[in-house]
Amino acid sequence: MVAACVLFLTSCSRHQAIEPLLIQVQQGNNQVRCTAPFEHQGRIWQFDALKWYMSNIEVEQAGRWRPLPLTNNSYQQDGIALIEFDVCRPEQPLKLTLAATVEWHNISALSFDLGLPFAINHANPLQQPAPINRADMFWSWQLGHKFLRLDMRSGDHNWGFHLGSIGCLSTSAVRAPHSACKHPNLFRFEVATAGRQGRLVFDLEPLLDGLNLATDSGCRFHGKQAQSCAQLLANLTEHAIFKWQ
Amino acid sequence: MAVKYACLVCVILTVGCSKPQPESYHWQLPEGFPAPYVPNDNPMSVAKVTLGRQLFYDRNLSADATIACASCHLQAFAFAEPRATSKGATGEPLKRNALALVNVAYNGSLTWAHSGLIHIEQQLLIPLFSESPPEMGIVGSEAKVLERFNTSEYHLLFEQAFDAPEVSFDHIVKALASFVRSLLSFDSAFDKYAYQGLDDAMTDSAIRGMNLFFSERLECFHCHGGFNFTQSSKHEAQQLDLRPFHNIGLFNVDGEGAYPAVDRGLIDVSLAPRDMGRFRAPTLRNVAKSAPYMHDGSLATLSDVIDVYAKGGRGEGVNSPLKSPFVKGFVLSSEEKQDLIAFLHSLTDEAFLTNPAFAPPE
């Protein structure tokens, strides 16, 4: 009887649920809900798409970085995760599913790439496992994937931001087609967690800073959208798009 | 007696042990012509071409099942279509003219202006999955589209082509690429004259036109030369692609050679300023069938095309500082112009345009 109990308890603790890392989208101090429209610059906007890849996700503990342990599922594969905000799952909040418990009180920072590693970005997308085989994140004309995809609508007006590596061609005819891209656009973010349990926040406000969404159509790095693209890239570099809360 | 039995056993063993070998693909090529380059991960086979052809003509491949590849790539028009620019499944117009699928297996690169799209398998992702605007429009309907091919007929075709009955986009793309690779055209009047040595195959006018085409005066052959009438060509023994993209002075919107923002050519992909207005010179085989011309379909006839080259560009494009040095302009008498047009017509391969192997499956 005691033995059975112990067995039961041991097996219970082995399968104790591992806390995921929750992710939230905000606009400044306000949480944005995927089901609800939100206001920006006096207009009401609706999301058509907001999703992004994260890779090389690491946590810093006592001055050393180690990979954040992720499980494999339809949104995560070998340390790459797709966060899909626009597909509302009220029973399943936005998150990274961890393979082992993280003691957040020991962790000082979290860092990650917004996007895919070079080799995976340019591999045949039709042969990749989920979530890299997602056609809505293909960027075939750049021989790769979108790293971030934000499509919004206000009435008739569409605004979109597609981020990915561009200029991904060989430097000459006699070099392999998969040498480095002219503009990899693979941004690495580091957020200080300061020993607190919390959630990762994606803040739209600093991302959209300096843009007039009503008058421009966004940035897809195709042809002449140079001004919006330059502003968005500057925002990604200079503002705290990701935060810990 | 023992020998007889041994022989029998030998025969049984050999027959039992040998697996049916996949038939190696037989290219329908004139003697001495090099075979196209085929990527290692998609070797050609009759079974793949058969499946690819079925898919090429199947409207079920588009999200709303309204269009097939063949809707914009019609055999009678050398697998191009008689529209300036194509329309996708939603009816939204695309910005470019549908290219003729003629000897695409030999292309150095694909589409009108993209030096990175080397394999047909890479290019196919664009018509299947592009969204702005959608062409086949599959994004958002992936499962629905795949489900349509879960029939016993298709499972058999997939099994024969890939040793697996499962329907996947990877195998769909590989089969389509194989079918497009099989679309070879080497039996025009010009071929009969030049390669088969049949002196009566070309008219005198076409022969004069040919001489003009290959002259230093007109310079056509610089960009449209070689056995495929395009510099953008490679084959199994020559895989070096010399990046043959050219600005022919069709536009000059800012006086400094700029093309319209909506489509600036290779620069939109390479980001290199020198690539402003550069587009790939496509094959001229069957060119008489694939009107209208240029990346935006803005030149309706071969006569219009020749006029632009004769002027050394179009409108202000004549003064473009980015124009190819080969587009200097030339003087052509009206008889010479007719000869040149006759030559371009001699590149038509009627057998290709009517080959039942390329037509819709029964």
Coordinates of C-alpha atoms in Angstrom, one line a residue:
Chain A
M1 CA 0.0 0.0 0.0
V2 CA 2.8 2.4 1.0
A3 CA 4.8 1.3 -1.9
A4 CA 1.9 1.9 -4.3
C5 CA 1.5 5.4 -2.8
V6 CA 5.1 6.3 -3.2
L7 CA 5.0 5.0 -6.7
F8 CA 2.0 7.1 -7.4
L9 CA 3.5 10.2 -5.8
T10 CA 6.8 9.8 -7.7
S11 CA 5.1 9.3 -11.0
C12 CA 2.9 12.3 -10.2
S13 CA 5.8 14.6 -9.5
R14 CA 7.5 13.4 -12.7
H15 CA 4.5 14.5 -14.7
Q16 CA 4.0 17.7 -12.8
A17 CA 3.0 20.4 -15.3
I18 CA 5.9 22.6 -16.4
E19 CA 5.0 26.3 -16.4
P20 CA 5.1 27.7 -20.0
L21 CA 6.6 31.1 -20.7
L22 CA 3.6 33.2 -21.5
I23 CA 3.7 35.9 -24.2
Q24 CA 1.4 38.9 -24.4
V25 CA 0.9 41.6 -27.0
Q26 CA 0.5 45.1 -25.7
Q27 CA 0.1 48.6 -27.0
G28 CA 2.0 50.6 -24.3
N29 CA 0.3 49.7 -21.1
N30 CA -2.8 48.2 -22.6
Q31 CA -3.0 44.5 -23.4
V32 CA -4.2 43.9 -27.0
R33 CA -6.6 41.0 -27.5
C34 CA -6.6 39.1 -30.7
T35 CA -10.4 39.1 -30.8
A36 CA -10.8 42.8 -30.3
P37 CA -10.0 45.7 -32.5
F38 CA -7.6 48.3 -31.1
E39 CA -7.2 52.0 -31.5
H40 CA -4.1 53.6 -33.0
Q41 CA -3.7 57.2 -34.1
G42 CA -7.4 57.8 -33.8
R43 CA -8.4 54.9 -36.1
I44 CA -9.8 51.5 -35.2
W45 CA -7.6 48.6 -36.5
Q46 CA -8.2 44.9 -36.9
F47 CA -5.5 42.3 -37.1
D48 CA -5.5 40.1 -40.2
A49 CA -2.2 38.6 -39.2
L50 CA 0.4 38.9 -36.4
K51 CA 2.9 36.2 -36.1
W52 CA 6.6 35.8 -35.7
Y53 CA 9.4 33.3 -35.4
M54 CA 11.8 33.1 -32.4
S55 CA 15.0 31.1 -32.4
N56 CA 18.2 30.7 -30.5
I57 CA 16.3 31.5 -27.3
E58 CA 18.5 31.7 -24.3
V59 CA 18.4 32.6 -20.6
E60 CA 21.2 34.1 -18.5
Q61 CA 21.9 32.6 -15.1
A62 CA 24.9 33.7 -13.0
G63 CA 26.5 35.4 -15.9
R64 CA 26.2 32.4 -18.3
W65 CA 23.8 31.9 -21.1
R66 CA 22.1 28.6 -21.8
P67 CA 19.4 27.6 -24.2
L68 CA 15.8 27.8 -23.0
P69 CA 14.6 24.2 -23.2
L70 CA 11.6 23.9 -25.6
T71 CA 9.5 21.0 -26.4
N72 CA 8.6 20.0 -30.0
N73 CA 5.0 20.5 -31.0
S74 CA 3.2 22.0 -34.0
Y75 CA 4.5 25.5 -33.0
Q76 CA 8.0 24.5 -31.9
Q77 CA 10.7 22.5 -33.4
D78 CA 14.4 22.2 -32.3
G79 CA 14.4 25.5 -30.5
I80 CA 12.5 27.4 -33.1
A81 CA 9.0 28.7 -32.2
L82 CA 6.2 30.3 -34.1
I83 CA 4.1 32.7 -32.1
E84 CA 0.7 33.2 -33.7
F85 CA -1.2 36.0 -32.1
D86 CA -3.9 36.4 -34.6
V87 CA -5.3 32.9 -34.2
C88 CA -7.4 33.3 -31.0
R89 CA -7.3 30.4 -28.6
P90 CA -8.8 31.7 -25.4
E91 CA -8.2 28.4 -23.7
Q92 CA -4.6 28.4 -24.8
P93 CA -2.8 31.6 -24.3
L94 CA 0.2 32.6 -26.4
K95 CA 3.3 30.9 -25.0
L96 CA 6.5 29.0 -25.3
T97 CA 6.1 25.4 -24.1
L98 CA 9.1 24.5 -22.0
A99 CA 10.6 21.1 -21.8
A100 CA 11.9 21.7 -18.3
T101 CA 11.0 24.0 -15.4
V102 CA 12.9 27.3 -15.4
E103 CA 13.6 28.8 -12.0
W104 CA 13.0 32.4 -13.0
H105 CA 14.3 33.8 -9.7
N106 CA 17.7 32.6 -10.8
I107 CA 17.4 34.1 -14.3
S108 CA 18.6 37.6 -15.0
A109 CA 17.8 37.9 -18.7
L110 CA 16.2 36.3 -21.7
S111 CA 17.4 36.7 -25.3
F112 CA 16.4 35.5 -28.7
D113 CA 16.5 36.1 -32.5
L114 CA 13.4 37.4 -34.1
G115 CA 13.3 35.0 -37.0
L116 CA 15.0 31.9 -38.4
P117 CA 18.6 30.8 -38.5
F118 CA 20.2 31.3 -42.0
A119 CA 20.4 27.6 -43.0
I120 CA 16.8 26.8 -42.0
N121 CA 15.5 30.1 -43.5
H122 CA 16.7 29.1 -47.0
A123 CA 16.1 25.3 -46.9
N124 CA 13.3 23.8 -49.0
P125 CA 10.3 25.0 -47.0
L126 CA 8.1 22.1 -48.3
Q127 CA 10.4 19.6 -46.5
Q128 CA 10.5 21.4 -43.2
P129 CA 8.6 20.2 -40.1
A130 CA 6.1 22.4 -38.4
P131 CA 6.2 25.3 -37.7
I132 CA 8.6 26.1 -40.5
N133 CA 6.4 24.6 -43.2
R134 CA 3.8 27.3 -42.7
A135 CA 2.9 28.7 -46.2
D136 CA 1.6 32.0 -44.7
M137 CA 5.2 32.7 -43.6
F138 CA 6.8 31.7 -46.8
W139 CA 8.7 34.5 -48.6
S140 CA 9.4 32.7 -51.8
W141 CA 10.5 35.7 -53.8
Q142 CA 13.3 36.1 -51.2
L143 CA 14.0 32.3 -51.2
G144 CA 13.1 32.2 -47.5
H145 CA 10.5 33.0 -44.8
K146 CA 9.0 36.0 -43.3
F147 CA 10.4 36.5 -39.8
L148 CA 7.5 38.6 -38.6
R149 CA 4.2 39.2 -40.3
L150 CA 1.9 42.0 -39.2
D151 CA -1.1 42.7 -41.4
M152 CA -3.8 45.2 -40.1
R153 CA -6.9 46.7 -41.5
S154 CA -8.8 49.9 -40.8
G155 CA -11.9 50.1 -43.0
D156 CA -10.7 49.9 -46.6
H157 CA -7.1 50.7 -45.7
N158 CA -4.5 47.9 -45.3
W159 CA -1.2 48.3 -43.5
G160 CA 1.4 45.6 -43.4
F161 CA 4.9 44.8 -42.2
H162 CA 6.7 41.8 -43.5
L163 CA 10.2 41.4 -42.0
G164 CA 12.7 38.9 -43.4
S165 CA 16.2 38.7 -45.0
I166 CA 16.5 40.5 -48.2
G167 CA 19.1 40.7 -50.9
C168 CA 19.6 36.9 -50.5
L169 CA 21.5 36.2 -53.7
S170 CA 25.0 35.1 -54.4
T171 CA 27.6 37.8 -54.9
S172 CA 28.6 36.3 -58.2
A173 CA 27.6 33.5 -60.6
V174 CA 30.4 31.3 -59.4
R175 CA 29.4 31.3 -55.7
A176 CA 26.9 29.1 -54.1
P177 CA 23.4 30.6 -54.1
H178 CA 23.2 30.5 -50.4
S179 CA 25.8 33.0 -49.2
A180 CA 24.9 35.6 -46.7
C181 CA 22.1 38.0 -47.4
K182 CA 22.8 41.7 -48.1
H183 CA 20.4 42.6 -45.2
P184 CA 19.8 39.6 -43.0
N185 CA 17.3 41.6 -40.8
L186 CA 17.7 39.1 -38.1
F187 CA 17.3 41.1 -34.9
R188 CA 18.4 39.8 -31.6
F189 CA 16.5 41.0 -28.5
E190 CA 17.6 40.8 -24.9
V191 CA 15.2 41.5 -22.1
A192 CA 16.2 41.8 -18.4
T193 CA 14.1 39.5 -16.3
A194 CA 15.8 40.5 -13.0
G195 CA 14.9 37.3 -11.2
R196 CA 11.2 37.8 -11.6
Q197 CA 8.7 35.3 -12.9
G198 CA 6.8 37.1 -15.7
R199 CA 5.7 37.1 -19.2
L200 CA 7.3 38.3 -22.5
V201 CA 5.6 41.3 -23.9
F202 CA 5.5 42.4 -27.6
D203 CA 4.8 46.1 -27.6
L204 CA 3.2 47.5 -30.7
E205 CA 3.6 51.1 -29.6
P206 CA 7.3 51.4 -30.1
L207 CA 7.2 49.2 -33.1
L208 CA 4.9 51.6 -34.9
D209 CA 6.5 54.8 -33.6
G210 CA 7.0 57.5 -36.2
L211 CA 4.7 55.9 -38.8
N212 CA 1.5 57.3 -40.2
L213 CA -0.4 54.2 -40.7
A214 CA -3.3 55.9 -42.4
T215 CA -1.2 57.3 -45.2
D216 CA 1.2 54.6 -46.0
S217 CA 0.7 50.9 -46.9
G218 CA 3.6 49.6 -44.8
C219 CA 6.8 47.7 -45.5
R220 CA 7.2 44.5 -47.4
F221 CA 10.6 45.3 -48.7
H222 CA 9.3 45.2 -52.2
G223 CA 10.1 48.0 -54.5
K224 CA 9.6 51.5 -53.2
Q225 CA 8.6 51.3 -49.5
A226 CA 11.9 52.6 -48.4
Q227 CA 10.7 55.2 -45.9
S228 CA 8.4 53.0 -43.9
C229 CA 10.9 50.2 -43.9
A230 CA 13.7 52.5 -42.7
Q231 CA 11.5 53.7 -39.8
L232 CA 10.5 50.2 -38.8
L233 CA 14.0 48.9 -38.9
A234 CA 15.1 51.8 -36.8
N235 CA 12.4 51.1 -34.3
L236 CA 13.4 47.5 -34.1
T237 CA 17.0 48.5 -33.4
E238 CA 16.4 51.4 -31.1
H239 CA 13.2 50.8 -29.1
A240 CA 12.4 48.1 -26.6
I241 CA 9.9 46.2 -28.7
F242 CA 10.1 43.2 -26.3
K243 CA 9.8 43.7 -22.5
W244 CA 9.4 41.6 -19.4
Q245 CA 6.4 42.1 -17.2
Chain B
M1 CA 20.8 -33.1 -65.1
A2 CA 22.4 -31.3 -62.1
V3 CA 23.5 -28.5 -64.4
K4 CA 19.9 -28.1 -65.7
Y5 CA 18.6 -27.8 -62.2
A6 CA 21.3 -25.4 -61.2
C7 CA 20.5 -23.2 -64.2
L8 CA 16.8 -23.2 -63.2
V9 CA 17.7 -22.2 -59.7
C10 CA 20.0 -19.6 -61.0
V11 CA 17.3 -18.1 -63.2
I12 CA 14.7 -18.2 -60.4
L13 CA 17.1 -16.5 -58.0
T14 CA 18.1 -13.8 -60.5
V15 CA 14.5 -13.1 -61.4
G16 CA 13.4 -13.1 -57.7
C17 CA 16.3 -10.9 -56.6
S18 CA 16.2 -8.2 -59.3
K19 CA 13.9 -5.2 -58.5
P20 CA 12.3 -3.4 -61.4
Q21 CA 14.6 -0.5 -62.1
P22 CA 13.1 3.0 -62.4
E23 CA 13.1 3.8 -66.1
S24 CA 15.8 6.5 -66.7
Y25 CA 14.2 9.4 -68.4
H26 CA 14.7 9.7 -72.2
W27 CA 15.0 13.3 -73.3
Q28 CA 13.5 14.0 -76.7
L29 CA 16.5 15.9 -78.0
P30 CA 18.2 16.3 -81.4
E31 CA 21.4 14.5 -81.7
G32 CA 24.3 16.2 -80.1
F33 CA 22.2 18.5 -78.0
P34 CA 23.1 18.6 -74.3
A35 CA 20.5 17.5 -71.8
P36 CA 19.2 20.0 -69.3
Y37 CA 20.5 20.3 -65.8
V38 CA 18.3 18.5 -63.3
P39 CA 18.7 19.0 -59.6
N40 CA 19.9 16.0 -57.7
D41 CA 16.9 15.8 -55.4
N42 CA 14.4 15.6 -58.2
P43 CA 15.6 13.2 -61.0
M44 CA 13.4 13.0 -64.0
S45 CA 11.0 10.1 -64.6
V46 CA 8.1 9.4 -66.9
A47 CA 5.9 8.8 -63.8
K48 CA 6.7 12.3 -62.4
V49 CA 6.1 13.9 -65.7
T50 CA 2.7 12.1 -66.0
L51 CA 1.7 13.2 -62.5
G52 CA 3.0 16.7 -63.2
R53 CA 0.9 17.0 -66.3
Q54 CA -2.2 15.9 -64.5
L55 CA -1.6 18.5 -61.8
F56 CA -0.7 21.3 -64.4
Y57 CA -4.2 21.0 -65.9
D58 CA -6.1 20.5 -62.6
R59 CA -8.1 23.4 -61.3
N60 CA -8.2 21.7 -57.9
L61 CA -4.7 23.1 -57.3
S62 CA -6.1 26.6 -56.8
A63 CA -7.7 27.5 -53.5
D64 CA -11.2 28.1 -55.0
A65 CA -10.7 25.4 -57.7
T66 CA -11.2 28.0 -60.5
I67 CA -7.8 28.1 -62.2
A68 CA -5.0 25.7 -63.1
C69 CA -1.5 26.4 -64.2
A70 CA -2.8 25.9 -67.7
S71 CA -5.2 28.8 -67.3
C72 CA -2.3 31.2 -67.8
H73 CA 0.0 28.9 -69.6
L74 CA -1.8 27.7 -72.7
Q75 CA -0.1 25.2 -75.1
A76 CA -1.3 27.0 -78.3
F77 CA 0.5 30.1 -77.1
A78 CA 3.7 28.3 -76.3
F79 CA 2.4 28.0 -72.7
A80 CA 2.1 31.8 -72.4
E81 CA -1.2 33.6 -72.8
P82 CA -2.5 36.4 -75.0
R83 CA -2.8 39.0 -72.2
A84 CA -0.5 41.8 -71.2
T85 CA -0.5 40.6 -67.6
S86 CA -2.1 37.6 -66.0
K87 CA -4.9 37.4 -63.4
G88 CA -4.8 35.3 -60.3
A89 CA -7.6 33.1 -58.9
T90 CA -9.3 36.1 -57.2
G91 CA -9.2 38.0 -60.5
E92 CA -6.7 40.5 -59.1
P93 CA -4.3 41.4 -61.9
L94 CA -0.6 40.5 -61.6
K95 CA 2.0 43.0 -62.7
R96 CA 3.8 40.8 -65.2
N97 CA 3.2 38.9 -68.4
A98 CA 3.1 35.1 -68.3
L99 CA 6.3 33.7 -69.6
A100 CA 6.2 31.0 -72.3
L101 CA 7.2 27.6 -70.9
V102 CA 9.6 26.7 -73.7
N103 CA 12.8 24.9 -72.8
V104 CA 12.6 26.3 -69.3
A105 CA 14.6 23.3 -68.2
Y106 CA 17.6 25.2 -69.7
N107 CA 16.9 28.5 -68.0
G108 CA 19.8 30.1 -66.1
S109 CA 17.2 31.6 -63.8
L110 CA 13.5 31.8 -63.6
T111 CA 10.8 34.5 -63.9
W112 CA 11.5 37.9 -65.5
A113 CA 14.0 39.2 -63.1
H114 CA 15.4 37.1 -60.3
S115 CA 18.9 35.8 -60.3
G116 CA 18.3 33.6 -57.2
L117 CA 15.5 31.5 -58.6
I118 CA 17.6 28.8 -60.1
H119 CA 15.4 25.7 -59.9
I120 CA 11.9 25.4 -61.2
E121 CA 11.0 23.9 -57.8
Q122 CA 11.9 27.3 -56.1
Q123 CA 10.0 29.3 -58.7
L124 CA 6.8 27.2 -58.3
L125 CA 6.4 28.3 -54.7
I126 CA 5.5 31.8 -56.0
P127 CA 2.4 31.0 -58.2
L128 CA 1.3 28.5 -55.6
F129 CA 1.7 30.4 -52.3
S130 CA 2.0 34.1 -53.2
E131 CA -0.5 36.4 -51.6
S132 CA -0.1 39.9 -53.0
P133 CA -1.8 39.3 -55.2
P134 CA -2.7 35.7 -55.0
E135 CA -2.2 33.5 -58.0
M136 CA -3.2 29.9 -57.1
G137 CA -3.9 31.4 -53.7
I138 CA -3.2 28.3 -51.6
V139 CA -2.2 30.1 -48.4
G140 CA -5.1 29.6 -45.9
S141 CA -6.5 26.6 -47.9
E142 CA -3.5 24.2 -47.7
A143 CA -5.4 21.3 -46.1
K144 CA -8.5 21.8 -48.3
V145 CA -6.4 21.8 -51.5
L146 CA -4.4 18.7 -50.5
E147 CA -7.6 16.8 -49.6
R148 CA -8.8 17.2 -53.2
F149 CA -6.0 15.0 -54.4
N150 CA -6.8 12.1 -52.0
T151 CA -8.4 10.0 -54.7
S152 CA -7.4 6.5 -55.7
E153 CA -6.4 7.8 -59.2
Y154 CA -4.0 10.4 -57.7
H155 CA -2.7 8.1 -55.1
L156 CA -1.7 5.7 -57.8
L157 CA 0.1 8.5 -59.7
F158 CA 1.9 9.7 -56.6
E159 CA 2.9 6.1 -55.8
Q160 CA 4.3 5.6 -59.2
A161 CA 6.2 8.8 -59.2
F162 CA 7.5 8.9 -55.6
D163 CA 7.1 5.3 -54.2
A164 CA 4.6 6.8 -51.8
P165 CA 0.9 7.4 -52.3
E166 CA 0.7 10.4 -49.9
V167 CA -0.2 13.8 -51.3
S168 CA 2.2 16.5 -50.2
F169 CA 3.1 19.9 -51.6
D170 CA 6.7 18.8 -51.9
H171 CA 5.8 16.0 -54.3
I172 CA 3.3 18.2 -56.1
V173 CA 6.0 20.8 -56.8
K174 CA 8.5 18.1 -57.8
A175 CA 6.0 16.6 -60.2
L176 CA 5.1 19.9 -61.7
A177 CA 8.7 20.8 -62.1
S178 CA 9.3 17.5 -63.9
F179 CA 6.4 18.2 -66.3
V180 CA 7.7 21.7 -67.1
R181 CA 11.2 20.3 -67.7
S182 CA 9.7 17.9 -70.2
L183 CA 8.4 20.8 -72.4
L184 CA 11.1 20.8 -75.0
S185 CA 11.0 22.6 -78.3
F186 CA 13.7 21.9 -80.9
D187 CA 11.8 21.3 -84.1
S188 CA 11.2 24.7 -85.7
A189 CA 11.8 25.6 -89.3
F190 CA 15.0 27.2 -88.1
D191 CA 16.1 23.9 -86.5
K192 CA 15.3 22.0 -89.6
Y193 CA 17.4 24.4 -91.7
A194 CA 20.3 25.0 -89.2
Y195 CA 20.6 21.6 -87.5
Q196 CA 18.9 19.1 -89.8
G197 CA 20.5 20.7 -92.9
L198 CA 17.2 21.0 -94.8
D199 CA 17.8 23.9 -97.1
D200 CA 14.1 24.4 -98.0
A201 CA 13.0 24.6 -94.4
M202 CA 13.3 28.4 -94.3
T203 CA 12.2 31.0 -96.8
D204 CA 14.7 33.4 -98.3
S205 CA 13.2 36.2 -96.4
A206 CA 13.6 34.3 -93.1
I207 CA 17.2 33.5 -94.0
R208 CA 17.9 37.2 -94.6
G209 CA 16.2 37.9 -91.3
M210 CA 18.4 35.4 -89.6
N211 CA 21.5 37.0 -91.0
L212 CA 20.3 40.4 -89.7
F213 CA 19.6 38.8 -86.3
F214 CA 23.1 37.5 -86.0
S215 CA 24.7 40.7 -87.3
E216 CA 26.8 43.2 -85.4
R217 CA 24.5 45.9 -86.9
L218 CA 21.4 44.6 -84.9
E219 CA 23.2 42.8 -82.1
C220 CA 20.1 40.6 -81.3
F221 CA 22.3 37.6 -80.7
H222 CA 24.2 39.2 -77.9
C223 CA 21.3 38.7 -75.5
H224 CA 19.1 36.3 -77.5
G225 CA 21.8 34.0 -78.9
G226 CA 22.8 30.4 -78.5
F227 CA 20.8 27.2 -79.2
N228 CA 18.0 28.5 -77.0
F229 CA 18.0 32.1 -78.3
T230 CA 18.7 33.4 -74.9
Q231 CA 21.9 34.1 -73.1
S232 CA 20.3 32.9 -70.0
S233 CA 20.9 29.3 -70.5
K234 CA 22.7 26.4 -69.0
H235 CA 22.8 22.6 -69.4
E236 CA 24.2 19.5 -67.8
A237 CA 27.7 20.3 -68.9
Q238 CA 27.6 24.1 -68.4
Q239 CA 26.1 25.3 -65.2
L240 CA 27.7 28.7 -65.2
D241 CA 25.0 31.4 -65.5
L242 CA 26.4 34.7 -66.5
R243 CA 23.7 36.8 -64.9
P244 CA 22.2 37.9 -68.2
F245 CA 19.9 40.6 -67.2
H246 CA 19.6 43.7 -69.3
N247 CA 18.1 47.2 -69.2
I248 CA 16.8 47.9 -72.8
G249 CA 15.6 51.4 -72.1
L250 CA 11.9 50.8 -71.9
F251 CA 11.5 53.4 -69.2
N252 CA 13.4 56.4 -67.8
V253 CA 11.0 58.0 -65.4
D254 CA 13.5 60.3 -63.6
G255 CA 16.0 61.1 -66.4
E256 CA 18.5 58.8 -64.6
G257 CA 17.3 55.5 -65.9
A258 CA 14.7 54.7 -63.2
Y259 CA 11.9 52.2 -64.0
P260 CA 8.5 52.7 -62.5
A261 CA 8.3 51.9 -58.8
V262 CA 5.7 49.2 -59.4
D263 CA 8.3 47.0 -61.1
R264 CA 12.0 48.0 -61.3
G265 CA 13.3 44.6 -62.3
L266 CA 16.3 42.8 -60.8
I267 CA 17.1 45.7 -58.4
D268 CA 13.9 44.9 -56.4
V269 CA 15.5 41.6 -55.5
S270 CA 19.2 42.1 -55.6
L271 CA 19.2 45.7 -54.1
A272 CA 22.1 46.5 -56.4
P273 CA 21.7 49.9 -58.0
R274 CA 23.3 48.7 -61.2
D275 CA 20.3 46.3 -61.6
M276 CA 17.7 49.1 -62.1
G277 CA 15.5 48.2 -65.0
R278 CA 17.3 44.9 -65.7
F279 CA 15.2 42.0 -66.9
R280 CA 16.1 38.5 -68.2
A281 CA 16.2 38.0 -72.0
P282 CA 13.8 35.1 -72.4
T283 CA 14.0 32.5 -75.2
L284 CA 12.8 33.6 -78.6
R285 CA 11.7 30.1 -79.5
N286 CA 8.0 30.2 -80.4
V287 CA 8.1 34.0 -79.8
A288 CA 5.6 34.5 -82.6
K289 CA 3.0 32.7 -80.5
S290 CA 3.6 34.3 -77.1
A291 CA 2.5 37.9 -77.7
P292 CA 2.2 40.4 -76.1
Y293 CA 5.8 41.1 -75.2
M294 CA 8.1 42.4 -72.4
H295 CA 7.8 41.9 -68.7
D296 CA 4.6 44.0 -68.5
G297 CA 3.2 42.9 -71.8
S298 CA 3.4 46.5 -73.1
L299 CA 4.5 45.7 -76.6
A300 CA 1.7 44.1 -78.6
T301 CA 3.5 42.8 -81.7
L302 CA 6.9 41.7 -82.9
S303 CA 6.8 44.8 -85.1
D304 CA 6.4 47.0 -82.0
V305 CA 9.3 45.2 -80.4
I306 CA 11.6 45.8 -83.4
D307 CA 10.6 49.4 -83.5
V308 CA 11.8 49.9 -79.9
Y309 CA 15.1 48.2 -80.5
A310 CA 15.5 50.2 -83.7
K311 CA 15.1 53.5 -81.8
G312 CA 17.4 52.3 -79.1
G313 CA 14.7 52.3 -76.4
R314 CA 11.2 53.7 -75.8
G315 CA 10.4 57.3 -75.2
E316 CA 12.8 58.8 -72.7
G317 CA 14.3 55.4 -72.3
V318 CA 16.4 56.1 -75.4
N319 CA 18.3 58.5 -73.2
S320 CA 18.7 56.2 -70.2
P321 CA 22.2 56.2 -68.8
L322 CA 21.5 52.7 -67.5
K323 CA 20.6 51.2 -70.9
S324 CA 22.6 48.2 -72.2
P325 CA 25.4 49.2 -74.6
F326 CA 23.9 46.7 -77.0
V327 CA 20.7 48.7 -77.4
K328 CA 22.2 51.5 -79.5
G329 CA 19.5 51.6 -82.2
F330 CA 19.8 50.8 -85.8
V331 CA 18.3 51.7 -89.2
L332 CA 16.1 49.0 -90.8
S333 CA 14.3 49.2 -94.2
S334 CA 10.7 48.0 -94.2
E335 CA 11.8 45.0 -96.2
E336 CA 14.5 44.2 -93.7
K337 CA 12.0 44.5 -90.9
Q338 CA 9.7 42.0 -92.7
D339 CA 12.7 39.6 -93.1
L340 CA 13.5 39.9 -89.4
I341 CA 9.9 39.1 -88.5
A342 CA 9.9 36.2 -90.9
F343 CA 13.0 34.9 -89.1
L344 CA 11.3 35.2 -85.7
H345 CA 8.4 33.3 -87.1
S346 CA 10.7 30.5 -88.3
L347 CA 11.4 29.8 -84.6
T348 CA 7.9 28.5 -84.2
D349 CA 7.7 24.7 -83.5
E350 CA 4.3 23.5 -84.6
A351 CA 5.0 20.0 -83.2
F352 CA 5.6 21.5 -79.8
L353 CA 2.4 23.6 -79.9
T354 CA 0.3 20.5 -80.8
N355 CA 2.2 17.7 -79.0
P356 CA -0.5 15.5 -77.4
A357 CA 2.0 14.6 -74.6
F358 CA 1.9 18.2 -73.4
A359 CA -1.9 18.7 -73.9
P360 CA -4.6 18.2 -71.3
P361 CA -4.7 14.5 -70.2
E362 CA -7.7 12.6 -71.5

